[in-house]
Tab-separated table of C-alpha atoms and ligand atoms in Angstrom:
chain	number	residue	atom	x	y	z
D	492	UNK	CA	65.369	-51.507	9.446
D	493	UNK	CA	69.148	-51.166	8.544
D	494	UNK	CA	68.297	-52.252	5.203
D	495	UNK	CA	65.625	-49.356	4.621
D	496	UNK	CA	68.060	-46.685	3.032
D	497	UNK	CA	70.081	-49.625	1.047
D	498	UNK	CA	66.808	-50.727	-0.496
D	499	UNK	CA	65.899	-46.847	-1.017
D	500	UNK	CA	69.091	-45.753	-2.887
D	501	UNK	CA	68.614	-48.813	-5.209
D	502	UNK	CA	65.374	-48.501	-6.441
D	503	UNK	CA	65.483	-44.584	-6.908
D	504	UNK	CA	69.458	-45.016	-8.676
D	505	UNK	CA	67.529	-47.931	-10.715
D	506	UNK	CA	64.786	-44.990	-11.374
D	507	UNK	CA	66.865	-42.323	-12.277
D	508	UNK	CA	68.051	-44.426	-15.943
D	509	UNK	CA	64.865	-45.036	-16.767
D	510	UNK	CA	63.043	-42.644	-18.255
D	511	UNK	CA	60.969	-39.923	-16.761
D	512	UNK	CA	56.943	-41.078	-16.390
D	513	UNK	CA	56.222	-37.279	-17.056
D	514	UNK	CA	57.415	-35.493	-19.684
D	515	UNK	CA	56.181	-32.215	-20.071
D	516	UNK	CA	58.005	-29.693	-22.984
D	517	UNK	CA	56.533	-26.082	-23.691
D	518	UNK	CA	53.410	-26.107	-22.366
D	519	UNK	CA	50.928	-23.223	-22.900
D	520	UNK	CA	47.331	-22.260	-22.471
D	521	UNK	CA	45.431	-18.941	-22.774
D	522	UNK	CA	42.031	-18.332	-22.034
D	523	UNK	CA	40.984	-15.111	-24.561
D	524	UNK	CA	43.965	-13.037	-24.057
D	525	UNK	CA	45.132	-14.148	-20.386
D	526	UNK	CA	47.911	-16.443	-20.604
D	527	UNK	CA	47.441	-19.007	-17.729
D	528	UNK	CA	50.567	-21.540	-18.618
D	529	UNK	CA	53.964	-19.746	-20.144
D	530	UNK	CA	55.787	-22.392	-21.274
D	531	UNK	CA	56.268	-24.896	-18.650
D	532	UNK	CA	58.894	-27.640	-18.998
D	533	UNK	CA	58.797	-30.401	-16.194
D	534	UNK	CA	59.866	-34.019	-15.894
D	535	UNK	CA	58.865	-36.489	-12.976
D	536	UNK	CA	60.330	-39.896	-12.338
D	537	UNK	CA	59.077	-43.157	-11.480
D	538	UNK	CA	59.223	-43.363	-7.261
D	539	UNK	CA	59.646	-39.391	-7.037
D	540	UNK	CA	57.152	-37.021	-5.803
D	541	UNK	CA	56.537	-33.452	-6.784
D	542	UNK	CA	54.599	-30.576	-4.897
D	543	UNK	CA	53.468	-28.323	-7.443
D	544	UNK	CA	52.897	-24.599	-5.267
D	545	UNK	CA	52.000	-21.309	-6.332
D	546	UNK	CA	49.376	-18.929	-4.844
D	547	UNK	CA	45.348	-18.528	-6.238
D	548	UNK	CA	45.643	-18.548	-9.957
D	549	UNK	CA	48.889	-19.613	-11.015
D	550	UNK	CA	47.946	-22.245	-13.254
D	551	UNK	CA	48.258	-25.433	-11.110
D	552	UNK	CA	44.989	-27.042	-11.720
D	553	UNK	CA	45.175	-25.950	-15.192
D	554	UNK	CA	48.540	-27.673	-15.502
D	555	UNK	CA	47.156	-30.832	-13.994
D	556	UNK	CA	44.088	-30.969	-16.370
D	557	UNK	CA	46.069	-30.580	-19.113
D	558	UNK	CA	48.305	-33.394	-18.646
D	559	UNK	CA	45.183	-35.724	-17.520
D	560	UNK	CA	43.433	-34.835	-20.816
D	561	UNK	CA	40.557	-32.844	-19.293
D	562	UNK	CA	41.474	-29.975	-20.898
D	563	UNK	CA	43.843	-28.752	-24.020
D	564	UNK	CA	47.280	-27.226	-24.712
D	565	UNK	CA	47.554	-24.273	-27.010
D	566	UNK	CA	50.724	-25.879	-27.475
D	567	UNK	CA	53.435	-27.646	-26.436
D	568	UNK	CA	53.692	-31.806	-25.895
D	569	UNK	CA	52.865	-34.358	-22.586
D	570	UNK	CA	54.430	-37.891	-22.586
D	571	UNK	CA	53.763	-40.052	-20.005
D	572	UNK	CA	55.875	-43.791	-20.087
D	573	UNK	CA	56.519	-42.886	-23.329
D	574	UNK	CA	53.253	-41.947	-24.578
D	575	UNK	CA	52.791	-39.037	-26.857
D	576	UNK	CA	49.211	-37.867	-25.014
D	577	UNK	CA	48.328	-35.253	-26.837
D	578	UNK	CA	48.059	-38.263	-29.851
D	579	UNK	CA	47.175	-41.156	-27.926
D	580	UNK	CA	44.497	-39.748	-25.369
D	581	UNK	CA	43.022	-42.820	-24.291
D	582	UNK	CA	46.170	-44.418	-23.602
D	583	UNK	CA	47.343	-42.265	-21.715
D	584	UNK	CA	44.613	-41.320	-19.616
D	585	UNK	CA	44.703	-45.466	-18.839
D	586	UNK	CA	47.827	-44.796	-17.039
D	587	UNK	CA	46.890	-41.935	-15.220
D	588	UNK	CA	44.958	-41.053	-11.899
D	589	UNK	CA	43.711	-37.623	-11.699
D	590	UNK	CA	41.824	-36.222	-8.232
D	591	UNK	CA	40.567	-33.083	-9.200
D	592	UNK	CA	40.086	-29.727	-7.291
D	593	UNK	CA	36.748	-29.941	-7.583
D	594	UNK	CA	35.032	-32.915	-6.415
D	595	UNK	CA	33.780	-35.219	-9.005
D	596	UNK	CA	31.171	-37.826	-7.614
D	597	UNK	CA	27.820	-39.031	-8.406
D	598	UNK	CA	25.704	-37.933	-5.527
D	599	UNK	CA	23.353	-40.301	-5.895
D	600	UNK	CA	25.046	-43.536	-6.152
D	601	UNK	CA	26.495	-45.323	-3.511
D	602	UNK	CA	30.488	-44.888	-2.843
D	603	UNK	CA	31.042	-48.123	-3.911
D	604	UNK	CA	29.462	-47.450	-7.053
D	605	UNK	CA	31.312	-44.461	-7.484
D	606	UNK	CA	34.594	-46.840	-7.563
D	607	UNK	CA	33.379	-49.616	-9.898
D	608	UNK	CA	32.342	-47.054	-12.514
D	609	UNK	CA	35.387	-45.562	-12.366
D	610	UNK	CA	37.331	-48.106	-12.200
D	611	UNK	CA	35.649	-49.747	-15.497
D	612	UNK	CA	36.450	-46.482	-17.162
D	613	UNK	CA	40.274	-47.617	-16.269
D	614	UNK	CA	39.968	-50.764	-17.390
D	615	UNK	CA	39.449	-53.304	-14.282
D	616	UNK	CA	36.732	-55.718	-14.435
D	617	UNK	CA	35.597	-58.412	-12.287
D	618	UNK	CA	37.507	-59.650	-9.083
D	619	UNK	CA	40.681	-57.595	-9.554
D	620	UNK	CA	37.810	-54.933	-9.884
D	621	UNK	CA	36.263	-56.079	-6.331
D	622	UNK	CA	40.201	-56.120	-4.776
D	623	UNK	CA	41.560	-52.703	-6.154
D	624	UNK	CA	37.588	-51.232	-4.349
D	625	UNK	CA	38.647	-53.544	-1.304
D	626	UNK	CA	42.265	-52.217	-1.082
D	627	UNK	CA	41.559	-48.181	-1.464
D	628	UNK	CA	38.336	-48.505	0.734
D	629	UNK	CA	40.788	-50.159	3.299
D	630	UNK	CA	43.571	-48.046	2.425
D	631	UNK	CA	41.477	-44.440	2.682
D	632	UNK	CA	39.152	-45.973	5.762
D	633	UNK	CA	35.788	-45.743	3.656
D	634	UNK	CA	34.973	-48.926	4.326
D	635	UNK	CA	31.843	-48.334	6.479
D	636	UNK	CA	30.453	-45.525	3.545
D	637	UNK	CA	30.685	-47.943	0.890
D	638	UNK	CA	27.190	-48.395	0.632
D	639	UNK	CA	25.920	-44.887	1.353
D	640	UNK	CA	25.131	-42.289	-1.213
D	641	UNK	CA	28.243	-40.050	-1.544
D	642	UNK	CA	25.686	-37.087	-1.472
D	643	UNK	CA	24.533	-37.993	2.470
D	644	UNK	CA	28.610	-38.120	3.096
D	645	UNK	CA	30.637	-35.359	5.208
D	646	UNK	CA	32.344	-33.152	2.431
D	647	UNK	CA	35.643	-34.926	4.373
D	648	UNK	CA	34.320	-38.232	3.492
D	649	UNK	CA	33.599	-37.242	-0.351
D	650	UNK	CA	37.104	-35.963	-0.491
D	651	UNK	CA	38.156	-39.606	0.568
D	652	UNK	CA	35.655	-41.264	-2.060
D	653	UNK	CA	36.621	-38.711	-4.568
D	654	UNK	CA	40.580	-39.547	-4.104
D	655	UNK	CA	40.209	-43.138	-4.023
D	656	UNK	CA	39.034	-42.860	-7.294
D	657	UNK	CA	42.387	-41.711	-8.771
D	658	UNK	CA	44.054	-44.397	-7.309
D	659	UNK	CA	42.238	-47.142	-7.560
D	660	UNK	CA	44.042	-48.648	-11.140
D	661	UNK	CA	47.685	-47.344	-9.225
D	662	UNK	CA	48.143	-45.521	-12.144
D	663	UNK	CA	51.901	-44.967	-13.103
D	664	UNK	CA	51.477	-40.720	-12.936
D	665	UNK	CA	49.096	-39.723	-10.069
D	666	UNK	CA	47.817	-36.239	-10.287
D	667	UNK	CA	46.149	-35.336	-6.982
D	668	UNK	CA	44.823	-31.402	-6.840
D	669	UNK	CA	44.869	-29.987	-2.982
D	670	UNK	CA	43.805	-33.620	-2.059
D	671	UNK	CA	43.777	-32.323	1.228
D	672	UNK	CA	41.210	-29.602	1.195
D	673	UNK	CA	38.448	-29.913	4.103
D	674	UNK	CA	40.229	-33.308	4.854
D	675	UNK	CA	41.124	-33.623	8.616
D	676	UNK	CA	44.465	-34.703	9.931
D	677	UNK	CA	43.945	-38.302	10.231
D	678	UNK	CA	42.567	-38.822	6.649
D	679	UNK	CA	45.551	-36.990	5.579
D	680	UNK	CA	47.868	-39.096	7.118
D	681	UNK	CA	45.975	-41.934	5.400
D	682	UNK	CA	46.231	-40.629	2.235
D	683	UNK	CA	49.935	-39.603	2.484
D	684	UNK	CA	50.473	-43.569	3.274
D	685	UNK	CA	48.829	-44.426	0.206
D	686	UNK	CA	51.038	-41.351	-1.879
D	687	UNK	CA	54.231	-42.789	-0.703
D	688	UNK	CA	53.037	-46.318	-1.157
D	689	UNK	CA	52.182	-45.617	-4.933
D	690	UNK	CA	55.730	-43.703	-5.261
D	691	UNK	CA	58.123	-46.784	-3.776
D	692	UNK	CA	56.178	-48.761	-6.152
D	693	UNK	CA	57.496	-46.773	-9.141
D	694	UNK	CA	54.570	-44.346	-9.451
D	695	UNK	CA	55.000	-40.759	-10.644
D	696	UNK	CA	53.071	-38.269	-8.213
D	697	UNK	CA	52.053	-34.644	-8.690
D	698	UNK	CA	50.137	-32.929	-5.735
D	699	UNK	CA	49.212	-29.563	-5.931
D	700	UNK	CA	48.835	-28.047	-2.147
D	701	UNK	CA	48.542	-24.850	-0.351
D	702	UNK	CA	50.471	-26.427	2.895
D	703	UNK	CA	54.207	-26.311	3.119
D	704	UNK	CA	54.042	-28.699	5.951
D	705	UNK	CA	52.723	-31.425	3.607
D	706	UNK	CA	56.100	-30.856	0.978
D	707	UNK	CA	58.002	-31.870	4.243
D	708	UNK	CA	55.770	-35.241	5.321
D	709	UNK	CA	55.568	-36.275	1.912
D	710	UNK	CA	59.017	-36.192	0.989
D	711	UNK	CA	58.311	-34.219	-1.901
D	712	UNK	CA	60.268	-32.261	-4.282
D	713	UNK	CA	59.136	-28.967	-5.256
D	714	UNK	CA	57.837	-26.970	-7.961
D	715	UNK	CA	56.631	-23.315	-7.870
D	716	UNK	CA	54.403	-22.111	-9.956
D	717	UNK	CA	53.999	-18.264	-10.440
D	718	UNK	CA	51.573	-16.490	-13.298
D	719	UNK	CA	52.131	-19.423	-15.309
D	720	UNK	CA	56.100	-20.346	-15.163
D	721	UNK	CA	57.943	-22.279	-12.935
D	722	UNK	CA	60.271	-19.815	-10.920
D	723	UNK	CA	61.900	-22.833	-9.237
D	724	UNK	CA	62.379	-26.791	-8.953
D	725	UNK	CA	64.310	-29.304	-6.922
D	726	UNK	CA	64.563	-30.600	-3.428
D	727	UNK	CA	63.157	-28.161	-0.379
D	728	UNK	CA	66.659	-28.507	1.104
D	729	UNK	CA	68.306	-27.264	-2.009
D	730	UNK	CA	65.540	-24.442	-2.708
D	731	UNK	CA	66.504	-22.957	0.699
D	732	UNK	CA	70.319	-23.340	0.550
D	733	UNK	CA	70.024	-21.382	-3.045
D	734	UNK	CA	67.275	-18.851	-2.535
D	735	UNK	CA	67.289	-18.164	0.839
D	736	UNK	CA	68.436	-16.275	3.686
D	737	UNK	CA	66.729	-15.475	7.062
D	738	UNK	CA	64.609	-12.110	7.134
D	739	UNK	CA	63.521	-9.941	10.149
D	740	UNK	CA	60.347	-8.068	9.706
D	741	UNK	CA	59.310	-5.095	12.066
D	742	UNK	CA	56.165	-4.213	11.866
D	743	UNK	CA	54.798	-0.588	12.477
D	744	UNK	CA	51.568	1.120	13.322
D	745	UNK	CA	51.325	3.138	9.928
D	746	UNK	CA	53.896	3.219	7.462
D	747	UNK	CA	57.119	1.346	7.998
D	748	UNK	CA	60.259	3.606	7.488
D	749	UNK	CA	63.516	2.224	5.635
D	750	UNK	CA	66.178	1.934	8.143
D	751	UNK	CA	69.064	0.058	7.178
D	752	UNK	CA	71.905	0.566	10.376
D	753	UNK	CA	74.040	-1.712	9.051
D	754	UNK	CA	76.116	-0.738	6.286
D	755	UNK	CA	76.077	-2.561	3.223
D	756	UNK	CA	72.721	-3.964	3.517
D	757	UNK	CA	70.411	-1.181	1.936
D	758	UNK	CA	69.714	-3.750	-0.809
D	759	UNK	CA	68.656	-6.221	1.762
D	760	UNK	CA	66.036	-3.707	2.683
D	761	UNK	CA	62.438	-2.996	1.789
D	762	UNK	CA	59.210	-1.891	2.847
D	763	UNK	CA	55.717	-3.124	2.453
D	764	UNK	CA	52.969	-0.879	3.421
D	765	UNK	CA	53.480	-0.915	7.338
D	766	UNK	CA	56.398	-3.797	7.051
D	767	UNK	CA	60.152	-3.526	6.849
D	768	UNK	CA	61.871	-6.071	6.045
D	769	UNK	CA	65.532	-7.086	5.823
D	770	UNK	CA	67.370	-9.967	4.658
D	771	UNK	CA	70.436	-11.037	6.963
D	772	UNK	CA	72.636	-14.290	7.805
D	773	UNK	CA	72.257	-12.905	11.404
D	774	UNK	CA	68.668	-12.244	12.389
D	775	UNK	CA	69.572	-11.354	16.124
D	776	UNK	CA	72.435	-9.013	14.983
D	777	UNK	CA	70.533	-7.379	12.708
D	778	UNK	CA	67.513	-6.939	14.968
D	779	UNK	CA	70.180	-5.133	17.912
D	780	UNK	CA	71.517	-3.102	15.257
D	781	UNK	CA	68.110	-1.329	14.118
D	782	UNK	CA	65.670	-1.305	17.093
D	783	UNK	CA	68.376	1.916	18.237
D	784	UNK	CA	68.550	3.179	14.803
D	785	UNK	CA	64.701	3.427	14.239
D	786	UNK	CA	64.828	6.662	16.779
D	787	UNK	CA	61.106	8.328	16.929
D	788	UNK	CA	59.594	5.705	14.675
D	789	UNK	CA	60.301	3.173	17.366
D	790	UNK	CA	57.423	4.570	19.380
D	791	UNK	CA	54.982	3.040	16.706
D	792	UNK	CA	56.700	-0.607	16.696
D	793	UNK	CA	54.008	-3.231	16.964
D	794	UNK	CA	55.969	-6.474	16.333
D	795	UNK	CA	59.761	-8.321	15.565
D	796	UNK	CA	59.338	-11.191	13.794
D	797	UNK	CA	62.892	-13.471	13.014
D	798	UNK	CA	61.546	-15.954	9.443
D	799	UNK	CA	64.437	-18.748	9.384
D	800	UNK	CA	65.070	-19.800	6.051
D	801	UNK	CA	62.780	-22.096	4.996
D	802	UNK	CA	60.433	-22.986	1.725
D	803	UNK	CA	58.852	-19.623	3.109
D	804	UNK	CA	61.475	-17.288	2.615
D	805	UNK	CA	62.441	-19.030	-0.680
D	806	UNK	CA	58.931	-18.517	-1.965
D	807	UNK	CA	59.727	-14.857	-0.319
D	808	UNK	CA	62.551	-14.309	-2.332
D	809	UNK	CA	61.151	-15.598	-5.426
D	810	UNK	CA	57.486	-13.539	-5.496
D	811	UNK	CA	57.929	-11.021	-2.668
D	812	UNK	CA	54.862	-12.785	-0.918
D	813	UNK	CA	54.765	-14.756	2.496
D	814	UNK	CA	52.405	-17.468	3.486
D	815	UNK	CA	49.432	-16.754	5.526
D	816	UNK	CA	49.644	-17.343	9.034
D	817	UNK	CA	48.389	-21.179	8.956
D	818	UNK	CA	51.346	-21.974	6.299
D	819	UNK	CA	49.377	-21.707	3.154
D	820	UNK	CA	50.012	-19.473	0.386
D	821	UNK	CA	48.720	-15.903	0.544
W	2345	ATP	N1	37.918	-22.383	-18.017
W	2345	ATP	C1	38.514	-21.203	-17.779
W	2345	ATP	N2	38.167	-20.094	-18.462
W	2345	ATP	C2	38.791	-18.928	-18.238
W	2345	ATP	N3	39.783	-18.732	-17.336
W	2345	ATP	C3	40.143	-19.803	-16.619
W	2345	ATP	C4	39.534	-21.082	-16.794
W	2345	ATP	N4	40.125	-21.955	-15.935
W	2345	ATP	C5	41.047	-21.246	-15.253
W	2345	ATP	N5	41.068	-19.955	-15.658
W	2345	ATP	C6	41.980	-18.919	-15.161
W	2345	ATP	O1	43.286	-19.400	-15.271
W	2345	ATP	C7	44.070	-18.987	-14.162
W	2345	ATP	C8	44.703	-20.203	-13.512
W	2345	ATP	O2	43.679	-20.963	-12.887
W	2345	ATP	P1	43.992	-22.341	-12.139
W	2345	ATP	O3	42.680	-22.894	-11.709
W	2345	ATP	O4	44.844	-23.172	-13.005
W	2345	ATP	O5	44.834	-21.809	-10.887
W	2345	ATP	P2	45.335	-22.612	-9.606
W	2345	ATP	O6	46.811	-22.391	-9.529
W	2345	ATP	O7	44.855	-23.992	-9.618
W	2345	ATP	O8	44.660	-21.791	-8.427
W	2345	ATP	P3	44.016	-22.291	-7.009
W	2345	ATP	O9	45.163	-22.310	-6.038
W	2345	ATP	O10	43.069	-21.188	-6.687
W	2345	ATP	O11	43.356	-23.600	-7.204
W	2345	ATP	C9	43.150	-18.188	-13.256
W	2345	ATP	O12	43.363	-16.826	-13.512
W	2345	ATP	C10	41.769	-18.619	-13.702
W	2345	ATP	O13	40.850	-17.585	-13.507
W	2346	MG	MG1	43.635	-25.057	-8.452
């Protein structure tokens, strides 16, 4: 085990010359008049792995077709090892995995026949063909559905069929979309073995989610994604140490008034409907200091609630939204 860390530093330092797998420069798509990607510039390295956030509608799946080739740019370029794949399509879709949102299966075939087709379409053939089906189906615990129709499976077990799919070549840039949606906790502990597997090994890996708590298992670096531009990008420890401070909310029945009873903090103050909120390096202080200064509006107080710093409150900063109460976006 002592060895773990050594091994670590080397491969990512050994990484880190190399070039990135993903390059993305200026990337932008409309649809009509709505502009859905604003320019994004992003680069991901061999062994490193990127949560790409952002609430309903910021352009993640988008972003993720584009760069597997489902879908086109307006403008703007994608290399991936190298490969210009705006120019070289194939090629570069040969290196790539993409899971979509959206489940993309053949109902009626059997799982295993699912994987061979797909895997032809990445080039594998014969027994490596057979091993790669052997070693995902192991890997994702789908053995015993191989030989059902993926349309009798549990929209759980599709998700696994679906995913296995995109890895099943170990493609040098892995694009997974909310892999995790409808999956249960085991199956994503599976598939986050696999992720980090892929990544030590030198792949690339973008995965779109909803769940905070899945940046922190992963490992994962972060990328937010707001109408279209990234607002921010780097590790979660840094994001929070930049963008971040603690924030207490009170919550009121009926509008929230803005009480600020310490001075110097008015800017730290707003209010949201029936929410004030106030941004402070000491949450307990803060709270003692108002609860007296709220005078008859404390009477219609419903709740305190201290938010540490966390990706939360940086994604609070940054858009002025929280997360819904089961750590998704909202
Ligand atoms: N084919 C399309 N035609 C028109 N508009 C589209 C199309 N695909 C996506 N959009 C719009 O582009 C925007 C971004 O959509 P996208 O699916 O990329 O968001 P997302 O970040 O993946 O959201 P979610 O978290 O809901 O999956 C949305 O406003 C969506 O309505
Ligand atoms: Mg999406």
């Amino acid at each position: 085990m002592t060895t773990g860390p050594l091994v670590d530093a080397g491969s990512r330092a050994r990484h880190e010359t190399t070039r990135p797998v993903l390059e993305v420069r200026e990337l932008r798509k409309s649809y009509g008049d709505v502009a859905v990607l604003r320019g994004i510039d992003l680069d991901v390295r061999a062994g490193e792995i990127v949560s790409l956030l952002g609430p309903n509608g910021a352009g993640k799946s988008t972003f993720v077709s584009i760069v597997a080739g489902l879908r086109r740019a307006d403008s703007g370029s994608v290399t991936i090892a190298g490969l210009d794949a705006f120019a070289q399509p194939r090629a570069a879709r040969r290196m790539t995995g993409l899971a979509p949102q959206d489940l993309a299966v053949y109902p009626v075939l059997s799982a295993r026949h699912n994987l061979r087709l797909f895997g032809e379409l990445a080039g594998l053939r014969g027994r490596e063909l057979a091993a790669r089906i052997a070693e995902v189906a192991r890997a994702l615990r789908i053995e015993p559905l191989l030989n059902r129709p993926v349309g009798l499976l549990s929209g759980g077990q599709k998700r696994r069929v679906h995913t296995a799919m995109a890895l099943l070549h170990r493609p040098k840039l892995l694009l997974l979309d909310e892999a995790t949606a409808g999956a249960d906790v085991e199956t994503r502990g599976y598939l986050f073995d696999v992720v980090r597997e892929l990544a030590a090994d030198g792949s690339a890996v973008i995965y779109s989610t909803h769940y905070l708590q899945e940046v922190e298992m992963l490992g994962a670096s972060v990328v937010l994604l707001e109408a279209g531009t990234v607002i921010a990008r780097g590790p979660v420890r840094e994001l929070v140490a930049g963008h971040s401070t603690p924030t207490v909310e009170f919550r009121f029945a009926g509008p929230a008034p803005l009480v600020v009873a310490e001075p110097g903090r008015e800017g730290f103050a707003e209010c949201h409907g029936d929410l004030l909120r106030i941004a402070t390096p000491d949450p307990a202080a803060t709270v003692a200091a108002t609860i007296p200064a709220l005078g008859e509006d404390a009477r219609r107080l419903r709740g305190v609630e201290i938010v540490q710093a966390s990706l939360e409150t940086v994604y609070l900063a940054l858009t002025g939204r929280r997360y819904g109460t089961g750590g998704e976006l909202s």
